[in-house]
Amino acid sequence: MKRKSVLLTAMLVLFSLATTAQKFALIDMEYILKNIPAYEMTNEQLSQLSKKWQNEVEALQQEAQNMYKSYQSDLVFLSAEMKSKREEEIVKKEQEAQDMKRTYFGAEGELYQKRNSLMKPIQDEIYEAVKEIAEDKGYQAVVDRASAMSLIFASPKIDISNEVLVKLGYSK
């Protein structure tokens, strides 16, 4: 029994030594991105593109709506064949608007692809800077404060966000 408690104590001491040897750091990705002009310009570019595409989609939807209103007002004068033809045209226009919306804003749509192509180089550059700092200073882990949901408190002393900005050439 005494031997087990000595072994257990020795393991606890070794474990505590191992955990104290690890170094951690934090970054605030939102803070870093806000201080990179290229990121702000990219966001503005994406916003303008999104508005342009949204206007195109809305124009098609408005056209379909106008076609439907015209159809409603002409309904009493139309033959069964003309009603069917106009209904098909309206449905086709609505489908065209939905397809355009999906093309631009869908899960793998053009906006998503454009955002990826513009943001990936910025994110890669930040990743490389963080990696270099972590390797130079011996950090085993660097946690993003902005996305760490379960992080309740962290000392500002371990936040290396400004170091990352300096490494990227944006002094703070």
mmCIF file of N, CA and C in Angstrom, residues 37-151:
data_model
loop_
_atom_site.group_PDB
_atom_site.id
_atom_site.type_symbol
_atom_site.label_atom_id
_atom_site.label_comp_id
_atom_site.label_asym_id
_atom_site.label_seq_id
_atom_site.Cartn_x
_atom_site.Cartn_y
_atom_site.Cartn_z
ATOM 1 N N PRO A 37 -4.845 46.524 -43.294
ATOM 2 C CA PRO A 37 -5.590 47.266 -44.317
ATOM 3 C C PRO A 37 -6.088 46.392 -45.472
ATOM 4 N N ALA A 38 -5.314 45.409 -45.884
ATOM 5 C CA ALA A 38 -5.731 44.537 -46.985
ATOM 6 C C ALA A 38 -7.012 43.787 -46.639
ATOM 7 N N TYR A 39 -7.169 43.436 -45.372
ATOM 8 C CA TYR A 39 -8.382 42.741 -44.941
ATOM 9 C C TYR A 39 -9.594 43.664 -45.053
ATOM 10 N N GLU A 40 -9.443 44.894 -44.609
ATOM 11 C CA GLU A 40 -10.538 45.861 -44.704
ATOM 12 C C GLU A 40 -10.916 46.126 -46.157
ATOM 13 N N MET A 41 -9.913 46.258 -47.031
ATOM 14 C CA MET A 41 -10.185 46.481 -48.453
ATOM 15 C C MET A 41 -10.887 45.270 -49.069
ATOM 16 N N THR A 42 -10.473 44.089 -48.679
ATOM 17 C CA THR A 42 -11.095 42.867 -49.174
ATOM 18 C C THR A 42 -12.545 42.779 -48.717
ATOM 19 N N ASN A 43 -12.797 43.105 -47.470
ATOM 20 C CA ASN A 43 -14.171 43.110 -46.959
ATOM 21 C C ASN A 43 -15.044 44.090 -47.728
ATOM 22 N N GLU A 44 -14.508 45.265 -48.015
ATOM 23 C CA GLU A 44 -15.259 46.279 -48.761
ATOM 24 C C GLU A 44 -15.545 45.779 -50.175
ATOM 25 N N GLN A 45 -14.557 45.175 -50.803
ATOM 26 C CA GLN A 45 -14.719 44.633 -52.151
ATOM 27 C C GLN A 45 -15.808 43.556 -52.162
ATOM 28 N N LEU A 46 -15.769 42.668 -51.174
ATOM 29 C CA LEU A 46 -16.776 41.604 -51.087
ATOM 30 C C LEU A 46 -18.165 42.176 -50.820
ATOM 31 N N SER A 47 -18.232 43.208 -50.015
ATOM 32 C CA SER A 47 -19.511 43.846 -49.716
ATOM 33 C C SER A 47 -20.119 44.469 -50.975
ATOM 34 N N GLN A 48 -19.300 45.145 -51.750
ATOM 35 C CA GLN A 48 -19.792 45.759 -52.988
ATOM 36 C C GLN A 48 -20.251 44.695 -53.981
ATOM 37 N N LEU A 49 -19.485 43.628 -54.093
ATOM 38 C CA LEU A 49 -19.843 42.544 -54.994
ATOM 39 C C LEU A 49 -21.157 41.894 -54.552
ATOM 40 N N SER A 50 -21.295 41.696 -53.259
ATOM 41 C CA SER A 50 -22.513 41.105 -52.707
ATOM 42 C C SER A 50 -23.731 41.990 -53.000
ATOM 43 N N LYS A 51 -23.584 43.290 -52.827
ATOM 44 C CA LYS A 51 -24.690 44.221 -53.105
ATOM 45 C C LYS A 51 -25.074 44.184 -54.581
ATOM 46 N N LYS A 52 -24.062 44.154 -55.445
ATOM 47 C CA LYS A 52 -24.310 44.108 -56.891
ATOM 48 C C LYS A 52 -25.106 42.861 -57.247
ATOM 49 N N TRP A 53 -24.657 41.712 -56.747
ATOM 50 C CA TRP A 53 -25.349 40.465 -57.045
ATOM 51 C C TRP A 53 -26.740 40.425 -56.425
ATOM 52 N N GLN A 54 -26.880 40.981 -55.217
ATOM 53 C CA GLN A 54 -28.190 41.021 -54.576
ATOM 54 C C GLN A 54 -29.168 41.856 -55.407
ATOM 55 N N ASN A 55 -28.682 42.968 -55.960
ATOM 56 C CA ASN A 55 -29.528 43.809 -56.817
ATOM 57 C C ASN A 55 -29.964 43.057 -58.069
ATOM 58 N N GLU A 56 -29.071 42.254 -58.649
ATOM 59 C CA GLU A 56 -29.424 41.453 -59.821
ATOM 60 C C GLU A 56 -30.522 40.448 -59.482
ATOM 61 N N VAL A 57 -30.377 39.787 -58.347
ATOM 62 C CA VAL A 57 -31.373 38.800 -57.917
ATOM 63 C C VAL A 57 -32.712 39.487 -57.660
ATOM 64 N N GLU A 58 -32.671 40.619 -56.968
ATOM 65 C CA GLU A 58 -33.903 41.349 -56.666
ATOM 66 C C GLU A 58 -34.581 41.851 -57.935
ATOM 67 N N ALA A 59 -33.805 42.251 -58.936
ATOM 68 C CA ALA A 59 -34.379 42.703 -60.208
ATOM 69 C C ALA A 59 -35.145 41.567 -60.883
ATOM 70 N N LEU A 60 -34.569 40.375 -60.870
ATOM 71 C CA LEU A 60 -35.270 39.215 -61.446
ATOM 72 C C LEU A 60 -36.533 38.877 -60.660
ATOM 73 N N GLN A 61 -36.429 38.942 -59.322
ATOM 74 C CA GLN A 61 -37.605 38.663 -58.494
ATOM 75 C C GLN A 61 -38.695 39.703 -58.745
ATOM 76 N N GLN A 62 -38.312 40.957 -58.913
ATOM 77 C CA GLN A 62 -39.276 42.027 -59.188
ATOM 78 C C GLN A 62 -39.926 41.817 -60.556
ATOM 79 N N GLU A 63 -39.123 41.381 -61.517
ATOM 80 C CA GLU A 63 -39.649 41.099 -62.849
ATOM 81 C C GLU A 63 -40.693 39.987 -62.785
ATOM 82 N N ALA A 64 -40.421 38.953 -62.023
ATOM 83 C CA ALA A 64 -41.375 37.854 -61.859
ATOM 84 C C ALA A 64 -42.641 38.343 -61.167
ATOM 85 N N GLN A 65 -42.459 39.212 -60.185
ATOM 86 C CA GLN A 65 -43.610 39.763 -59.469
ATOM 87 C C GLN A 65 -44.474 40.628 -60.395
ATOM 88 N N ASN A 66 -43.825 41.425 -61.224
ATOM 89 C CA ASN A 66 -44.556 42.255 -62.183
ATOM 90 C C ASN A 66 -45.295 41.394 -63.201
ATOM 91 N N MET A 67 -44.658 40.323 -63.631
ATOM 92 C CA MET A 67 -45.311 39.392 -64.564
ATOM 93 C C MET A 67 -46.563 38.789 -63.913
ATOM 94 N N TYR A 68 -46.455 38.466 -62.620
ATOM 95 C CA TYR A 68 -47.596 37.879 -61.912
ATOM 96 C C TYR A 68 -48.734 38.892 -61.766
ATOM 97 N N LYS A 69 -48.405 40.131 -61.441
ATOM 98 C CA LYS A 69 -49.435 41.184 -61.318
ATOM 99 C C LYS A 69 -50.133 41.412 -62.655
ATOM 100 N N SER A 70 -49.356 41.442 -63.713
ATOM 101 C CA SER A 70 -49.923 41.609 -65.053
ATOM 102 C C SER A 70 -50.833 40.427 -65.387
ATOM 103 N N TYR A 71 -50.383 39.254 -65.039
ATOM 104 C CA TYR A 71 -51.173 38.038 -65.263
ATOM 105 C C TYR A 71 -52.493 38.120 -64.503
ATOM 106 N N GLN A 72 -52.436 38.564 -63.242
ATOM 107 C CA GLN A 72 -53.650 38.671 -62.414
ATOM 108 C C GLN A 72 -54.650 39.654 -63.032
ATOM 109 N N SER A 73 -54.135 40.777 -63.538
ATOM 110 C CA SER A 73 -55.053 41.777 -64.101
ATOM 111 C C SER A 73 -55.618 41.335 -65.458
ATOM 112 N N ASP A 74 -54.887 40.510 -66.185
ATOM 113 C CA ASP A 74 -55.349 40.048 -67.499
ATOM 114 C C ASP A 74 -56.093 38.719 -67.431
ATOM 115 N N LEU A 75 -56.183 38.135 -66.268
ATOM 116 C CA LEU A 75 -56.696 36.780 -66.087
ATOM 117 C C LEU A 75 -58.056 36.547 -66.750
ATOM 118 N N VAL A 76 -58.958 37.486 -66.608
ATOM 119 C CA VAL A 76 -60.316 37.290 -67.148
ATOM 120 C C VAL A 76 -60.340 37.294 -68.669
ATOM 121 N N PHE A 77 -59.337 37.877 -69.295
ATOM 122 C CA PHE A 77 -59.301 37.984 -70.759
ATOM 123 C C PHE A 77 -58.514 36.850 -71.422
ATOM 124 N N LEU A 78 -57.863 36.007 -70.631
ATOM 125 C CA LEU A 78 -56.972 34.991 -71.184
ATOM 126 C C LEU A 78 -57.681 33.655 -71.386
ATOM 127 N N SER A 79 -57.290 32.995 -72.479
ATOM 128 C CA SER A 79 -57.796 31.645 -72.722
ATOM 129 C C SER A 79 -57.021 30.683 -71.816
ATOM 130 N N ALA A 80 -57.486 29.470 -71.727
ATOM 131 C CA ALA A 80 -56.834 28.467 -70.886
ATOM 132 C C ALA A 80 -55.397 28.237 -71.344
ATOM 133 N N GLU A 81 -55.194 28.218 -72.646
ATOM 134 C CA GLU A 81 -53.859 28.003 -73.200
ATOM 135 C C GLU A 81 -52.931 29.180 -72.844
ATOM 136 N N MET A 82 -53.425 30.408 -72.943
ATOM 137 C CA MET A 82 -52.617 31.595 -72.630
ATOM 138 C C MET A 82 -52.330 31.673 -71.125
ATOM 139 N N LYS A 83 -53.308 31.275 -70.315
ATOM 140 C CA LYS A 83 -53.087 31.238 -68.862
ATOM 141 C C LYS A 83 -51.931 30.299 -68.536
ATOM 142 N N SER A 84 -51.987 29.128 -69.125
ATOM 143 C CA SER A 84 -50.954 28.121 -68.868
ATOM 144 C C SER A 84 -49.579 28.634 -69.307
ATOM 145 N N LYS A 85 -49.546 29.259 -70.487
ATOM 146 C CA LYS A 85 -48.279 29.778 -71.007
ATOM 147 C C LYS A 85 -47.711 30.868 -70.092
ATOM 148 N N ARG A 86 -48.557 31.789 -69.643
ATOM 149 C CA ARG A 86 -48.097 32.885 -68.770
ATOM 150 C C ARG A 86 -47.654 32.350 -67.407
ATOM 151 N N GLU A 87 -48.382 31.365 -66.886
ATOM 152 C CA GLU A 87 -48.000 30.760 -65.605
ATOM 153 C C GLU A 87 -46.626 30.107 -65.715
ATOM 154 N N GLU A 88 -46.389 29.425 -66.818
ATOM 155 C CA GLU A 88 -45.091 28.791 -67.046
ATOM 156 C C GLU A 88 -43.975 29.844 -67.120
ATOM 157 N N GLU A 89 -44.249 30.959 -67.787
ATOM 158 C CA GLU A 89 -43.256 32.036 -67.895
ATOM 159 C C GLU A 89 -42.925 32.614 -66.519
ATOM 160 N N ILE A 90 -43.962 32.786 -65.688
ATOM 161 C CA ILE A 90 -43.758 33.327 -64.338
ATOM 162 C C ILE A 90 -42.924 32.354 -63.502
ATOM 163 N N VAL A 91 -43.290 31.089 -63.554
ATOM 164 C CA VAL A 91 -42.554 30.066 -62.799
ATOM 165 C C VAL A 91 -41.107 30.005 -63.286
ATOM 166 N N LYS A 92 -40.919 30.095 -64.583
ATOM 167 C CA LYS A 92 -39.566 30.061 -65.158
ATOM 168 C C LYS A 92 -38.746 31.251 -64.654
ATOM 169 N N LYS A 93 -39.349 32.430 -64.610
ATOM 170 C CA LYS A 93 -38.641 33.634 -64.144
ATOM 171 C C LYS A 93 -38.307 33.515 -62.657
ATOM 172 N N GLU A 94 -39.235 32.998 -61.852
ATOM 173 C CA GLU A 94 -38.978 32.790 -60.424
ATOM 174 C C GLU A 94 -37.852 31.770 -60.220
ATOM 175 N N GLN A 95 -37.856 30.724 -61.022
ATOM 176 C CA GLN A 95 -36.814 29.707 -60.936
ATOM 177 C C GLN A 95 -35.457 30.295 -61.335
ATOM 178 N N GLU A 96 -35.468 31.146 -62.338
ATOM 179 C CA GLU A 96 -34.243 31.814 -62.782
ATOM 180 C C GLU A 96 -33.658 32.671 -61.646
ATOM 181 N N ALA A 97 -34.523 33.365 -60.926
ATOM 182 C CA ALA A 97 -34.078 34.191 -59.789
ATOM 183 C C ALA A 97 -33.501 33.305 -58.683
ATOM 184 N N GLN A 98 -34.157 32.188 -58.399
ATOM 185 C CA GLN A 98 -33.660 31.269 -57.370
ATOM 186 C C GLN A 98 -32.326 30.651 -57.767
ATOM 187 N N ASP A 99 -32.191 30.296 -59.035
ATOM 188 C CA ASP A 99 -30.930 29.729 -59.529
ATOM 189 C C ASP A 99 -29.800 30.753 -59.429
ATOM 190 N N MET A 100 -30.099 31.995 -59.793
ATOM 191 C CA MET A 100 -29.091 33.042 -59.716
ATOM 192 C C MET A 100 -28.669 33.266 -58.262
ATOM 193 N N LYS A 101 -29.644 33.269 -57.364
ATOM 194 C CA LYS A 101 -29.348 33.452 -55.939
ATOM 195 C C LYS A 101 -28.451 32.325 -55.429
ATOM 196 N N ARG A 102 -28.754 31.107 -55.821
ATOM 197 C CA ARG A 102 -27.957 29.951 -55.410
ATOM 198 C C ARG A 102 -26.545 30.038 -56.006
ATOM 199 N N THR A 103 -26.447 30.461 -57.258
ATOM 200 C CA THR A 103 -25.151 30.586 -57.923
ATOM 201 C C THR A 103 -24.262 31.597 -57.214
ATOM 202 N N TYR A 104 -24.845 32.718 -56.821
ATOM 203 C CA TYR A 104 -24.075 33.776 -56.171
ATOM 204 C C TYR A 104 -23.846 33.528 -54.681
ATOM 205 N N PHE A 105 -24.910 33.118 -53.985
ATOM 206 C CA PHE A 105 -24.864 33.092 -52.527
ATOM 207 C C PHE A 105 -24.965 31.702 -51.904
ATOM 208 N N GLY A 106 -24.992 30.660 -52.688
ATOM 209 C CA GLY A 106 -25.114 29.297 -52.163
ATOM 210 C C GLY A 106 -23.877 28.879 -51.381
ATOM 211 N N ALA A 107 -23.950 27.697 -50.801
ATOM 212 C CA ALA A 107 -22.869 27.174 -49.955
ATOM 213 C C ALA A 107 -21.534 27.135 -50.695
ATOM 214 N N GLU A 108 -21.544 26.810 -51.952
ATOM 215 C CA GLU A 108 -20.327 26.799 -52.771
ATOM 216 C C GLU A 108 -20.424 27.848 -53.874
ATOM 217 N N GLY A 109 -21.202 28.894 -53.607
ATOM 218 C CA GLY A 109 -21.452 29.926 -54.607
ATOM 219 C C GLY A 109 -20.261 30.830 -54.877
ATOM 220 N N GLU A 110 -20.474 31.740 -55.807
ATOM 221 C CA GLU A 110 -19.402 32.630 -56.243
ATOM 222 C C GLU A 110 -18.898 33.532 -55.117
ATOM 223 N N LEU A 111 -19.787 33.994 -54.240
ATOM 224 C CA LEU A 111 -19.353 34.841 -53.125
ATOM 225 C C LEU A 111 -18.444 34.051 -52.179
ATOM 226 N N TYR A 112 -18.802 32.830 -51.886
ATOM 227 C CA TYR A 112 -17.984 31.963 -51.033
ATOM 228 C C TYR A 112 -16.607 31.741 -51.660
ATOM 229 N N GLN A 113 -16.600 31.437 -52.940
ATOM 230 C CA GLN A 113 -15.335 31.190 -53.635
ATOM 231 C C GLN A 113 -14.475 32.445 -53.700
ATOM 232 N N LYS A 114 -15.100 33.576 -53.947
ATOM 233 C CA LYS A 114 -14.370 34.841 -54.018
ATOM 234 C C LYS A 114 -13.785 35.176 -52.637
ATOM 235 N N ARG A 115 -14.585 34.995 -51.599
ATOM 236 C CA ARG A 115 -14.113 35.258 -50.226
ATOM 237 C C ARG A 115 -12.904 34.367 -49.914
ATOM 238 N N ASN A 116 -13.001 33.098 -50.279
ATOM 239 C CA ASN A 116 -11.878 32.184 -50.046
ATOM 240 C C ASN A 116 -10.631 32.625 -50.791
ATOM 241 N N SER A 117 -10.784 32.979 -52.048
ATOM 242 C CA SER A 117 -9.608 33.340 -52.848
ATOM 243 C C SER A 117 -8.963 34.628 -52.351
ATOM 244 N N LEU A 118 -9.745 35.551 -51.809
ATOM 245 C CA LEU A 118 -9.198 36.819 -51.321
ATOM 246 C C LEU A 118 -8.682 36.723 -49.883
ATOM 247 N N MET A 119 -9.340 35.940 -49.052
ATOM 248 C CA MET A 119 -8.984 35.866 -47.631
ATOM 249 C C MET A 119 -7.887 34.844 -47.335
ATOM 250 N N LYS A 120 -7.813 33.797 -48.119
ATOM 251 C CA LYS A 120 -6.838 32.738 -47.837
ATOM 252 C C LYS A 120 -5.402 33.257 -47.771
ATOM 253 N N PRO A 121 -4.949 34.109 -48.690
ATOM 254 C CA PRO A 121 -3.566 34.606 -48.581
ATOM 255 C C PRO A 121 -3.321 35.399 -47.292
ATOM 256 N N ILE A 122 -4.304 36.164 -46.858
ATOM 257 C CA ILE A 122 -4.164 36.935 -45.616
ATOM 258 C C ILE A 122 -4.095 35.984 -44.428
ATOM 259 N N GLN A 123 -4.979 35.005 -44.400
ATOM 260 C CA GLN A 123 -4.996 34.036 -43.304
ATOM 261 C C GLN A 123 -3.717 33.200 -43.279
ATOM 262 N N ASP A 124 -3.222 32.826 -44.447
ATOM 263 C CA ASP A 124 -1.971 32.058 -44.515
ATOM 264 C C ASP A 124 -0.796 32.868 -43.988
ATOM 265 N N GLU A 125 -0.775 34.152 -44.322
ATOM 266 C CA GLU A 125 0.293 35.029 -43.855
ATOM 267 C C GLU A 125 0.261 35.151 -42.327
ATOM 268 N N ILE A 126 -0.925 35.290 -41.771
ATOM 269 C CA ILE A 126 -1.075 35.369 -40.312
ATOM 270 C C ILE A 126 -0.639 34.049 -39.678
ATOM 271 N N TYR A 127 -1.074 32.943 -40.259
ATOM 272 C CA TYR A 127 -0.699 31.626 -39.732
ATOM 273 C C TYR A 127 0.819 31.463 -39.694
ATOM 274 N N GLU A 128 1.479 31.832 -40.769
ATOM 275 C CA GLU A 128 2.948 31.699 -40.823
ATOM 276 C C GLU A 128 3.620 32.570 -39.768
ATOM 277 N N ALA A 129 3.120 33.793 -39.565
ATOM 278 C CA ALA A 129 3.688 34.686 -38.549
ATOM 279 C C ALA A 129 3.498 34.086 -37.151
ATOM 280 N N VAL A 130 2.306 33.571 -36.873
ATOM 281 C CA VAL A 130 2.028 32.945 -35.577
ATOM 282 C C VAL A 130 2.924 31.733 -35.378
ATOM 283 N N LYS A 131 3.068 30.936 -36.418
ATOM 284 C CA LYS A 131 3.901 29.734 -36.341
ATOM 285 C C LYS A 131 5.357 30.101 -36.039
ATOM 286 N N GLU A 132 5.881 31.118 -36.713
ATOM 287 C CA GLU A 132 7.263 31.542 -36.477
ATOM 288 C C GLU A 132 7.456 32.036 -35.044
ATOM 289 N N ILE A 133 6.521 32.847 -34.560
ATOM 290 C CA ILE A 133 6.618 33.363 -33.188
ATOM 291 C C ILE A 133 6.544 32.203 -32.195
ATOM 292 N N ALA A 134 5.615 31.275 -32.415
ATOM 293 C CA ALA A 134 5.458 30.118 -31.515
ATOM 294 C C ALA A 134 6.731 29.283 -31.480
ATOM 295 N N GLU A 135 7.340 29.062 -32.636
ATOM 296 C CA GLU A 135 8.567 28.270 -32.679
ATOM 297 C C GLU A 135 9.730 29.013 -32.015
ATOM 298 N N ASP A 136 9.820 30.324 -32.268
ATOM 299 C CA ASP A 136 10.904 31.117 -31.682
ATOM 300 C C ASP A 136 10.809 31.174 -30.161
ATOM 301 N N LYS A 137 9.593 31.282 -29.648
ATOM 302 C CA LYS A 137 9.409 31.463 -28.206
ATOM 303 C C LYS A 137 9.055 30.166 -27.478
ATOM 304 N N GLY A 138 8.948 29.071 -28.201
ATOM 305 C CA GLY A 138 8.712 27.776 -27.576
ATOM 306 C C GLY A 138 7.288 27.545 -27.090
ATOM 307 N N TYR A 139 6.303 28.130 -27.757
ATOM 308 C CA TYR A 139 4.909 27.888 -27.372
ATOM 309 C C TYR A 139 4.454 26.554 -27.947
ATOM 310 N N GLN A 140 3.818 25.746 -27.093
ATOM 311 C CA GLN A 140 3.279 24.475 -27.565
ATOM 312 C C GLN A 140 1.916 24.671 -28.217
ATOM 313 N N ALA A 141 1.217 25.718 -27.806
ATOM 314 C CA ALA A 141 -0.112 25.973 -28.366
ATOM 315 C C ALA A 141 -0.380 27.470 -28.392
ATOM 316 N N VAL A 142 -1.049 27.896 -29.453
ATOM 317 C CA VAL A 142 -1.512 29.275 -29.566
ATOM 318 C C VAL A 142 -3.012 29.198 -29.832
ATOM 319 N N VAL A 143 -3.789 29.827 -28.961
ATOM 320 C CA VAL A 143 -5.247 29.755 -29.020
ATOM 321 C C VAL A 143 -5.785 31.099 -29.501
ATOM 322 N N ASP A 144 -6.786 31.030 -30.377
ATOM 323 C CA ASP A 144 -7.448 32.246 -30.852
ATOM 324 C C ASP A 144 -8.536 32.629 -29.853
ATOM 325 N N ARG A 145 -8.330 33.740 -29.188
ATOM 326 C CA ARG A 145 -9.276 34.225 -28.180
ATOM 327 C C ARG A 145 -10.652 34.472 -28.792
ATOM 328 N N ALA A 146 -10.703 34.947 -30.027
ATOM 329 C CA ALA A 146 -11.975 35.291 -30.673
ATOM 330 C C ALA A 146 -12.846 34.063 -30.936
ATOM 331 N N SER A 147 -12.227 32.912 -31.148
ATOM 332 C CA SER A 147 -13.027 31.734 -31.467
ATOM 333 C C SER A 147 -13.031 30.677 -30.365
ATOM 334 N N ALA A 148 -12.320 30.913 -29.279
ATOM 335 C CA ALA A 148 -12.281 29.939 -28.180
ATOM 336 C C ALA A 148 -13.494 30.148 -27.283
ATOM 337 N N MET A 149 -14.545 29.383 -27.537
ATOM 338 C CA MET A 149 -15.807 29.538 -26.815
ATOM 339 C C MET A 149 -15.667 29.259 -25.316
ATOM 340 N N SER A 150 -14.863 28.285 -24.964
ATOM 341 C CA SER A 150 -14.793 27.894 -23.564
ATOM 342 C C SER A 150 -13.709 28.637 -22.784
ATOM 343 N N LEU A 151 -13.035 29.565 -23.391
ATOM 344 C CA LEU A 151 -12.011 30.341 -22.708
ATOM 345 C C LEU A 151 -12.691 31.412 -21.857
#
